[in-house]
Coordinates of C-alpha atoms and ligand atoms in Angstrom, one line a residue:
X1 CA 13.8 2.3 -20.5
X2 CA 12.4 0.2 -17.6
X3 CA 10.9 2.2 -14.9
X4 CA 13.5 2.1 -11.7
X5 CA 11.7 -0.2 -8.9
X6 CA 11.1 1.2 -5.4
X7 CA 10.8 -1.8 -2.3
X8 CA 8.6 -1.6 0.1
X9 CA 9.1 -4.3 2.9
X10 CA 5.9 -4.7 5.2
X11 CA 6.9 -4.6 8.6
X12 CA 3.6 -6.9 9.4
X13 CA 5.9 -10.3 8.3
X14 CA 8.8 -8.9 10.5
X15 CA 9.2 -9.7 14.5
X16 CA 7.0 -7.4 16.0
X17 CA 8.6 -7.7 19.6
X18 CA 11.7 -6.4 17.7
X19 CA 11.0 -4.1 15.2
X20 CA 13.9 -1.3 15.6
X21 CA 16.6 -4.2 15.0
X22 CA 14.4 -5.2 12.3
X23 CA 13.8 -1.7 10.6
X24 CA 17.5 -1.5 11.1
X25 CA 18.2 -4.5 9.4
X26 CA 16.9 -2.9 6.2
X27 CA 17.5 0.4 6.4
X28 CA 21.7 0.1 7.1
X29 CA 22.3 -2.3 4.6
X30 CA 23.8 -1.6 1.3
X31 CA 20.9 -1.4 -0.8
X32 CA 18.1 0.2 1.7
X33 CA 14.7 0.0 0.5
X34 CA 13.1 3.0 -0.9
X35 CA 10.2 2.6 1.7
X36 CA 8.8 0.7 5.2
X37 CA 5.6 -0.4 4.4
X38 CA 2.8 0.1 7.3
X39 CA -0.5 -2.0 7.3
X40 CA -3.3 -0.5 9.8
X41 CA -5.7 -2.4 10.1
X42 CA -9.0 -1.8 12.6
X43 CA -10.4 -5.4 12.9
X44 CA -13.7 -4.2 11.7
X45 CA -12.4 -2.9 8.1
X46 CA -10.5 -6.1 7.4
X47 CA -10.5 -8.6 10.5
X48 CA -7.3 -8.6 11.9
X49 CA -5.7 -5.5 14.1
X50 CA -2.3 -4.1 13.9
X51 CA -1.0 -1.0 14.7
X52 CA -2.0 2.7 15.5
X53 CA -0.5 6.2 15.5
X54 CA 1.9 5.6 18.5
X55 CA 3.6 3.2 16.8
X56 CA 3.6 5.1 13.8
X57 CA 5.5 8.3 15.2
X58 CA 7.8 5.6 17.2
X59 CA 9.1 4.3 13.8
X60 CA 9.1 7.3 12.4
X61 CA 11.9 8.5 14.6
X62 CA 14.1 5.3 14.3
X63 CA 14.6 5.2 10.3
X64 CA 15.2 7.9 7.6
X65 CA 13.2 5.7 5.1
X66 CA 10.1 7.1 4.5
X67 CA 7.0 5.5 5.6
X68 CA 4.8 4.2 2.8
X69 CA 1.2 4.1 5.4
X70 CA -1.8 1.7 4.0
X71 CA -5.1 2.1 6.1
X72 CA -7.4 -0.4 6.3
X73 CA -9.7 1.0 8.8
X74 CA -13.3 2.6 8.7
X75 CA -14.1 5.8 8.1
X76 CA -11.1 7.4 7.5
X77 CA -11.7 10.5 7.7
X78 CA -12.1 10.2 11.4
X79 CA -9.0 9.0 12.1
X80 CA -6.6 10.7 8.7
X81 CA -5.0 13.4 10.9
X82 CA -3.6 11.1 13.1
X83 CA -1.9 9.4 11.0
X84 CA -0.9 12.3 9.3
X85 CA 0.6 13.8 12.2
X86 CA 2.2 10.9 13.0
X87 CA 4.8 11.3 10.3
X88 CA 3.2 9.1 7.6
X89 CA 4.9 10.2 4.1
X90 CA 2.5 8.4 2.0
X91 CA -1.3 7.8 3.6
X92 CA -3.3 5.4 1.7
X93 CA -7.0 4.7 1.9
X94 CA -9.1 2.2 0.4
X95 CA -11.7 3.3 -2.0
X96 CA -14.2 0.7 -0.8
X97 CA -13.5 2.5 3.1
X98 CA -15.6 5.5 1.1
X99 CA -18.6 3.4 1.8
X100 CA -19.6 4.0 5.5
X101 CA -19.8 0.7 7.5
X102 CA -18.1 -1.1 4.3
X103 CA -16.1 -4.3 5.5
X104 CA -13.2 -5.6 4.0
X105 CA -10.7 -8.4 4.1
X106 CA -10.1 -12.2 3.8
X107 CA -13.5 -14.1 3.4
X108 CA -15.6 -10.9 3.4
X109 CA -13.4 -8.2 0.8
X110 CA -15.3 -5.5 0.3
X111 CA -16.3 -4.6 -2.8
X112 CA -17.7 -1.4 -4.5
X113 CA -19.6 -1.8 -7.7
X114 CA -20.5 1.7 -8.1
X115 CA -20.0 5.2 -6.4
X116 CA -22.5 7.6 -5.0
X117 CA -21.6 11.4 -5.9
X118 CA -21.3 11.8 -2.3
X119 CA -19.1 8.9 -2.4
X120 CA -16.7 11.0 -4.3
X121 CA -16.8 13.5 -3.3
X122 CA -15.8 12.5 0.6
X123 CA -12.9 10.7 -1.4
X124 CA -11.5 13.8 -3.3
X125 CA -11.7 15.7 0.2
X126 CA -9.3 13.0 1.8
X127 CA -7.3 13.4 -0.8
X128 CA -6.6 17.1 -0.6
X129 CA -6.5 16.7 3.2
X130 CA -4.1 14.2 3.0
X131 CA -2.3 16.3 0.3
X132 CA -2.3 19.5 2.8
X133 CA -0.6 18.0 4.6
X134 CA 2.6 17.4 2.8
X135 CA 2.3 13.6 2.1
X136 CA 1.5 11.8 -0.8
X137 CA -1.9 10.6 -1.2
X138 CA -2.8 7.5 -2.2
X139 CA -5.9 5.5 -2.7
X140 CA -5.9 1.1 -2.9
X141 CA -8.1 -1.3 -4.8
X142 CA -9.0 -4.3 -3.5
X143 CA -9.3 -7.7 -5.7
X144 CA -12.8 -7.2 -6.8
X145 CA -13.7 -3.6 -7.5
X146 CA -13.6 -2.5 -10.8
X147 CA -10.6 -0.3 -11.6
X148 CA -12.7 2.1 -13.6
X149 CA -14.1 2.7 -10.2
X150 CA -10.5 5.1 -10.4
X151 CA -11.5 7.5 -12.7
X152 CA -12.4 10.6 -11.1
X153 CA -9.5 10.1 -8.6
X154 CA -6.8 10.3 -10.6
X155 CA -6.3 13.9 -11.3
X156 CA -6.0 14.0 -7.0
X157 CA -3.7 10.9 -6.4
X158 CA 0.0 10.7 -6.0
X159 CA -0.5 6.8 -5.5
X160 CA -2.8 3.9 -6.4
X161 CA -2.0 1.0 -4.3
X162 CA -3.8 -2.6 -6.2
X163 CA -4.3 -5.2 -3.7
X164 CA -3.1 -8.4 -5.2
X165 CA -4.9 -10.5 -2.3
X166 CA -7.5 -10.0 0.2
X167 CA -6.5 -7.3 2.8
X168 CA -5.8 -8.4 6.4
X169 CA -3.2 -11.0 6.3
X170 CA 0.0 -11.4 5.1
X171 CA 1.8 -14.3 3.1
X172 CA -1.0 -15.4 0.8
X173 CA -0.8 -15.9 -2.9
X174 CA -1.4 -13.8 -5.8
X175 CA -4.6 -13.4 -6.9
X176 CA -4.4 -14.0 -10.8
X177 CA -6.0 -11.4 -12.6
X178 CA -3.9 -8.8 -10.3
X179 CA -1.2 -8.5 -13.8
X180 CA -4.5 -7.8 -15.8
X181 CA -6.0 -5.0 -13.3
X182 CA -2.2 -3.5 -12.9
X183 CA -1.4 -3.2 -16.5
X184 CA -4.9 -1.6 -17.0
X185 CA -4.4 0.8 -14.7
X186 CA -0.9 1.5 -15.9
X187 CA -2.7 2.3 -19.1
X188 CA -5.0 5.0 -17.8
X189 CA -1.9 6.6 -15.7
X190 CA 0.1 6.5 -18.9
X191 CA -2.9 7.9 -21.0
X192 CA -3.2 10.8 -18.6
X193 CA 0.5 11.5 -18.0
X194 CA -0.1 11.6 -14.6
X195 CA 3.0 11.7 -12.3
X196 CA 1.3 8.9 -10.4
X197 CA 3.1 5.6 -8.1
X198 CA 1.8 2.3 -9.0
X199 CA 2.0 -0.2 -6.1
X200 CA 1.2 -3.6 -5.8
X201 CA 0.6 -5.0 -2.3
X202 CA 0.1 -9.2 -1.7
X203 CA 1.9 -12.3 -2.7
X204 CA 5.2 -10.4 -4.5
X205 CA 8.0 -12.6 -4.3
X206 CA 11.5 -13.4 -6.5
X207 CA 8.3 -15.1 -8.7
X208 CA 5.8 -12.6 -9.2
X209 CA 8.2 -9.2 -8.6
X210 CA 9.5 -9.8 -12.6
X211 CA 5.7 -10.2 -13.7
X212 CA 4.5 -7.0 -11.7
X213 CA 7.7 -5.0 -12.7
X214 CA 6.5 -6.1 -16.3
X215 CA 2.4 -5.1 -16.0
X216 CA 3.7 -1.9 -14.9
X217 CA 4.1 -2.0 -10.8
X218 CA 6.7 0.9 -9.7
X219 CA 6.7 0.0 -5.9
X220 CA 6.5 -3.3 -4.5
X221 CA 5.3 -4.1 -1.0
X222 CA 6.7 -7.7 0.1
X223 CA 6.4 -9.4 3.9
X224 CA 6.2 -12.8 3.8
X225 CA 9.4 -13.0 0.9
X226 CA 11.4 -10.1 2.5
X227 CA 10.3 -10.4 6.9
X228 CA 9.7 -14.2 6.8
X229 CA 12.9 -15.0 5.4
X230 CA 15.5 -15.8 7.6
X231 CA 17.6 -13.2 5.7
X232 CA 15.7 -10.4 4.9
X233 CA 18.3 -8.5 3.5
X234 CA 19.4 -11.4 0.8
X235 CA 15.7 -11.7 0.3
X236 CA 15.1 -8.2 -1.0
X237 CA 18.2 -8.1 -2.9
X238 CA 16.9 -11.4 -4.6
X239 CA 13.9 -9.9 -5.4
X240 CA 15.4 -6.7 -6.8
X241 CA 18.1 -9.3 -8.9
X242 CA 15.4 -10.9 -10.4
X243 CA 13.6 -7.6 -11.5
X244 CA 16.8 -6.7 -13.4
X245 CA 17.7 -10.2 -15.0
X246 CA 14.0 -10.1 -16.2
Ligands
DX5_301 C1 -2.2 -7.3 3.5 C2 -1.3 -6.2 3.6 C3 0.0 -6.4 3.0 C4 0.8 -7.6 3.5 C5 1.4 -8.2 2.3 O1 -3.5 -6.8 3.9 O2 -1.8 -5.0 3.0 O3 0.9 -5.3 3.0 O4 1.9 -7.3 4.4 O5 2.0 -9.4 2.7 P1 2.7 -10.5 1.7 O6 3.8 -9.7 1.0 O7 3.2 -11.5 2.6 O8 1.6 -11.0 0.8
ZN302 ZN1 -0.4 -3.3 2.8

């Protein structure tokens, strides 16, 4: 029985200057998407700067669709209740971010080799704050830390978000071993029988949807191939067609 896909457009491909047409767009067409897809970013996590908790609670009051929230910011746990007040209805963190001062994104990724206890520890205490709160909690991988790096998480996680490029920009390709990592990590949720959400964030398109829909992906963040179409809405039906022909 294949596993029902859930869309998540990222609003950073869309037109910025006018996002509630935009969000509309989506959200009153036939087939809405299951989820709006929200990259923070802090410019010192990944280099490029996006958008805050104003902007958060200001879309949260324009669209029914849930709001699928990806942080890639510094210390987190500074800045987690905002978001969750905010109205975020997923909140995901990056396990590198557990590192203080760790940076991130395109040309410098961050990458964790190996966890501290207190390293853990901070990251199972965002979890259950994040939890607390009523939202799913999530935790994303980027391209070069080692998915075993997941382990002690899982037990705590409603989501694991695998970056499938760099953090901090949107419409660049997939990074090739992204199947590999996915369908490993599918593995280990499967194995543990853990109700857990498997997203895949960077480079999905009418291409690479099938292939992550196949390695086990459950929610699919697209910008570029959904926001820098010039039809959006025919975009992300493509997308979901070719899931199904597949
Ligand atoms: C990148 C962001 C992505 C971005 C994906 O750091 O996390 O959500 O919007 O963009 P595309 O789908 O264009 O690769
Ligand atoms: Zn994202």
């Amino acid at each position: 029985m294949p596993r029902s896909i859930q869309m998540a457009p990222s609003i950073l491909s869309s037109d910025y200057l006018n996002l509630q047409s935009e969000i509309e767009l989506l959200a009153l067409s036939d087939e809405p998407p299951e989820w709006f897809h929200i990259d923070v970013m802090d410019g010192h996590f990944v280099p490029n700067l996006t958008i805050g908790p104003p902007f958060v609670r200001a879309l949260k009051r324009i669209t029914e669709v849930p709001l699928d929230v990806h942080v890639m910011i510094e210390n987190p746990a500074d800045q987690l209740d905002w978001y969750l007040d905010a109205g975020a209805d997923t909140l995901t963190v990056h396990i590198e971010s557990l590192r203080p001062g760790a940076a991130g994104g395109l040309g410098f990724s961050a990458t964790l080799l190996d966890m501290s206890e207190e390293e853990i520890e901070l990251g199972l205490a965002l979890l259950q704050r994040i939890r607390a709160a009523g939202t799913l909690a999530g935790l994303s991988i980027n391209p070069a830390t080692p998915v075993k790096l997941l382990k002690p998480f899982y037990p705590h996680l409603d989501l694991v978000l695998l970056m499938s490029v760099h953090p901090g920009f949107g419409g660049q390709s997939i990074i090739e071993d992204s199947l590999d990592r996915l369908s490993e990590i599918r593995s280990e949720i499967d194995a543990l029988g853990a109700p857990i959400l498997l997203e895949i964030d960077g480079g999905i398109d009418v291409n690479t949807a099938p292939l992550a829909a196949k390695a086990g992906a459950e929610m699919l963040v697209a910008g570029n191939a959904i926001y820098g179409q010039p039809d959006p809405v025919a975009a992300m039906q493509a997308i979901r067609a070719a899931i199904t022909k597949s």
